[in-house]
Each structure stands twice: as C-alpha cells, then as structure tokens.
C-alpha cells in the first residue's frame, strides 16, 4: 500500500514524466481512501493548468497548424 508521501511524490512526478502501470495502480488504490491525497492531486492539477495558461502553449493540443 502506498503511503501519502509516496503518492504525492508520484502525483507530482506525473507532471514531468510518464508513470509506470504499477505507479498508477498505487495511486488508484490509495486515492479513494485518502482525502488528503485527493486534495493534493486537485491542487497540482490546478497549478498545471495555471502554468499552461501562463506559458500560452499546450503540448497536447496545438492551437493551429502552421501551414
Ligand atoms: Zn494519502
């Protein structure tokens, strides 16, 4: 079972790298049982969205192709 320290670490790592299936599994098992880590995930998701707005770029969905 993942500990909060490990889970929050993985959640922030997920912003920078791909997590393994096992890591996602640890998160998926832990989050439903822990409101603290759910809140943490919500917070970093908001931070990520905010930083995307600031940078003005979205890697996943480019706004328009250059042609
Ligand atoms: Zn937790």
Coordinates of N, CA and C and ligand atoms in Angstrom, one line a residue:
X1 N 0.8 -1.2 0.0 CA 0.0 0.0 0.0 C 0.9 1.3 0.0
X2 N 0.5 2.2 -0.8 CA 1.3 3.4 -0.9 C 1.1 4.3 0.3
X3 N 2.1 5.0 0.7 CA 2.0 6.0 1.8 C 1.7 7.3 1.1
X4 N 1.2 8.2 1.9 CA 0.8 9.5 1.4 C 2.1 10.2 0.8
X5 N 3.2 10.1 1.5 CA 4.4 10.7 1.0 C 4.8 10.2 -0.4
X6 N 4.6 8.9 -0.6 CA 5.0 8.3 -1.9 C 4.0 8.7 -3.0
X7 N 2.7 8.7 -2.6 CA 1.6 9.0 -3.5 C 1.7 10.5 -4.0
X8 N 1.9 11.4 -3.1 CA 2.1 12.8 -3.5 C 3.3 13.0 -4.4
X9 N 4.3 12.2 -4.1 CA 5.5 12.3 -4.9 C 5.2 11.8 -6.3
X10 N 4.5 10.7 -6.4 CA 4.2 10.2 -7.7 C 3.3 11.2 -8.5
X11 N 2.4 11.8 -7.8 CA 1.4 12.7 -8.4 C 2.2 13.9 -9.0
X12 N 3.2 14.4 -8.3 CA 4.0 15.5 -8.9 C 4.9 15.0 -9.9
X13 N 5.4 13.8 -9.8 CA 6.3 13.2 -10.8 C 5.5 13.1 -12.2
X14 N 4.2 12.8 -12.0 CA 3.4 12.6 -13.2 C 3.3 13.8 -14.1
X15 N 3.6 15.0 -13.5 CA 3.6 16.2 -14.4 C 4.9 16.2 -15.3
X16 N 5.9 15.5 -14.9 CA 7.2 15.6 -15.6 C 7.6 14.4 -16.3
X17 N 7.0 13.2 -16.0 CA 7.4 12.0 -16.7 C 6.2 11.1 -16.7
X18 N 6.3 10.0 -17.5 CA 5.3 9.0 -17.6 C 5.4 8.1 -16.4
X19 N 4.3 7.8 -15.7 CA 4.4 6.9 -14.6 C 4.2 5.5 -15.1
X20 N 4.7 4.5 -14.4 CA 4.5 3.1 -14.8 C 3.1 2.7 -14.4
X21 N 2.7 1.5 -15.0 CA 1.4 1.0 -14.7 C 1.3 0.7 -13.2
X22 N 2.4 0.2 -12.6 CA 2.4 -0.1 -11.2 C 2.3 1.2 -10.3
X23 N 2.9 2.3 -10.8 CA 2.7 3.5 -10.1 C 1.3 4.1 -10.1
X24 N 0.7 4.0 -11.3 CA -0.7 4.4 -11.4 C -1.6 3.5 -10.5
X25 N -1.2 2.3 -10.5 CA -2.0 1.4 -9.7 C -2.0 1.8 -8.2
X26 N -0.8 2.1 -7.7 CA -0.6 2.5 -6.3 C -1.4 3.8 -6.1
X27 N -1.4 4.7 -7.0 CA -2.2 5.9 -6.9 C -3.7 5.6 -6.9
X28 N -4.1 4.7 -7.8 CA -5.5 4.3 -7.9 C -6.1 3.6 -6.7
X29 N -5.2 2.9 -6.0 CA -5.6 2.2 -4.8 C -5.7 3.1 -3.7
X30 N -4.8 4.1 -3.6 CA -4.7 5.0 -2.5 C -5.7 6.1 -2.5
X31 N -5.9 6.7 -3.6 CA -6.7 8.0 -3.7 C -8.1 7.8 -3.1
X32 N -8.8 6.7 -3.5 CA -10.2 6.6 -3.0 C -10.2 6.5 -1.4
X33 N -9.1 6.2 -0.8 CA -9.1 6.0 0.6 C -8.5 7.2 1.4
X34 N -8.1 8.3 0.6 CA -7.3 9.3 1.3 C -7.8 10.7 0.7
X35 N -8.5 11.4 1.5 CA -8.9 12.7 1.0 C -7.8 13.7 0.9
X36 N -6.8 13.5 1.7 CA -5.6 14.4 1.7 C -4.9 14.3 0.3
X37 N -4.7 13.1 -0.2 CA -4.0 13.0 -1.4 C -5.0 13.4 -2.6
X38 N -6.2 13.2 -2.4 CA -7.2 13.7 -3.5 C -7.1 15.2 -3.6
X39 N -7.0 15.9 -2.4 CA -6.9 17.3 -2.5 C -5.6 17.7 -3.1
X40 N -4.5 17.0 -2.8 CA -3.2 17.3 -3.4 C -3.3 17.2 -4.9
X41 N -3.9 16.1 -5.4 CA -4.0 15.9 -6.8 C -4.8 17.1 -7.4
X42 N -5.8 17.5 -6.8 CA -6.6 18.6 -7.3 C -5.8 19.9 -7.4
X43 N -5.0 20.1 -6.3 CA -4.2 21.3 -6.3 C -3.1 21.3 -7.4
X44 N -2.4 20.2 -7.6 CA -1.4 20.2 -8.6 C -2.0 20.3 -10.0
X45 N -3.2 19.7 -10.2 CA -3.9 19.9 -11.5 C -4.2 21.3 -11.8
X46 N -4.6 22.1 -10.7 CA -4.9 23.5 -10.9 C -3.6 24.2 -11.2
X47 N -2.5 23.9 -10.5 CA -1.2 24.5 -10.8 C -0.8 24.3 -12.2
X48 N -1.0 23.0 -12.7 CA -0.6 22.7 -14.0 C -1.3 23.5 -15.0
X49 N -2.6 23.6 -14.8 CA -3.5 24.3 -15.8 C -3.0 25.8 -15.8
X50 N -2.8 26.3 -14.6 CA -2.4 27.7 -14.5 C -1.1 28.0 -15.2
X51 N -0.1 27.1 -15.1 CA 1.2 27.3 -15.7 C 1.0 27.1 -17.2
X52 N 0.1 26.3 -17.7 CA -0.1 26.2 -19.1 C -0.7 27.6 -19.6
X53 N -1.6 28.2 -18.9 CA -2.1 29.4 -19.3 C -1.1 30.5 -19.4
X54 N -0.2 30.5 -18.4 CA 0.9 31.5 -18.4 C 1.8 31.3 -19.6
X55 N 2.2 30.0 -19.8 CA 3.2 29.8 -20.9 C 2.5 30.0 -22.3
X56 N 1.2 29.9 -22.3 CA 0.5 30.1 -23.5 C 0.6 29.0 -24.5
X57 N 1.1 27.8 -24.1 CA 1.2 26.7 -25.0 C 0.6 25.5 -24.4
X58 N 0.1 24.6 -25.2 CA -0.5 23.4 -24.8 C 0.1 22.3 -25.6
X59 N 0.9 21.5 -25.0 CA 1.6 20.5 -25.8 C 0.7 19.4 -26.4
X60 N -0.4 19.2 -25.7 CA -1.2 18.1 -26.2 C -2.1 18.5 -27.3
X61 N -2.6 19.8 -27.3 CA -3.5 20.2 -28.4 C -3.0 21.5 -29.0
X62 N -2.1 21.5 -29.9 CA -1.6 22.7 -30.6 C -2.8 23.5 -31.1
X63 N -2.7 24.8 -31.0 CA -3.9 25.6 -31.4 C -4.2 25.5 -32.8
X64 N -3.2 25.8 -33.6 CA -3.4 25.8 -35.1 C -2.1 25.3 -35.8
X65 N -2.3 24.5 -36.8 CA -1.1 24.1 -37.5 C -0.5 25.2 -38.3
X66 N 0.8 25.3 -38.4 CA 1.5 26.3 -39.2 C 1.5 25.8 -40.6
X67 N 1.0 26.5 -41.5 CA 1.0 26.0 -42.9 C 1.3 27.1 -43.9
Ligands
LIG1 ZN1 -2.8 9.8 1.1

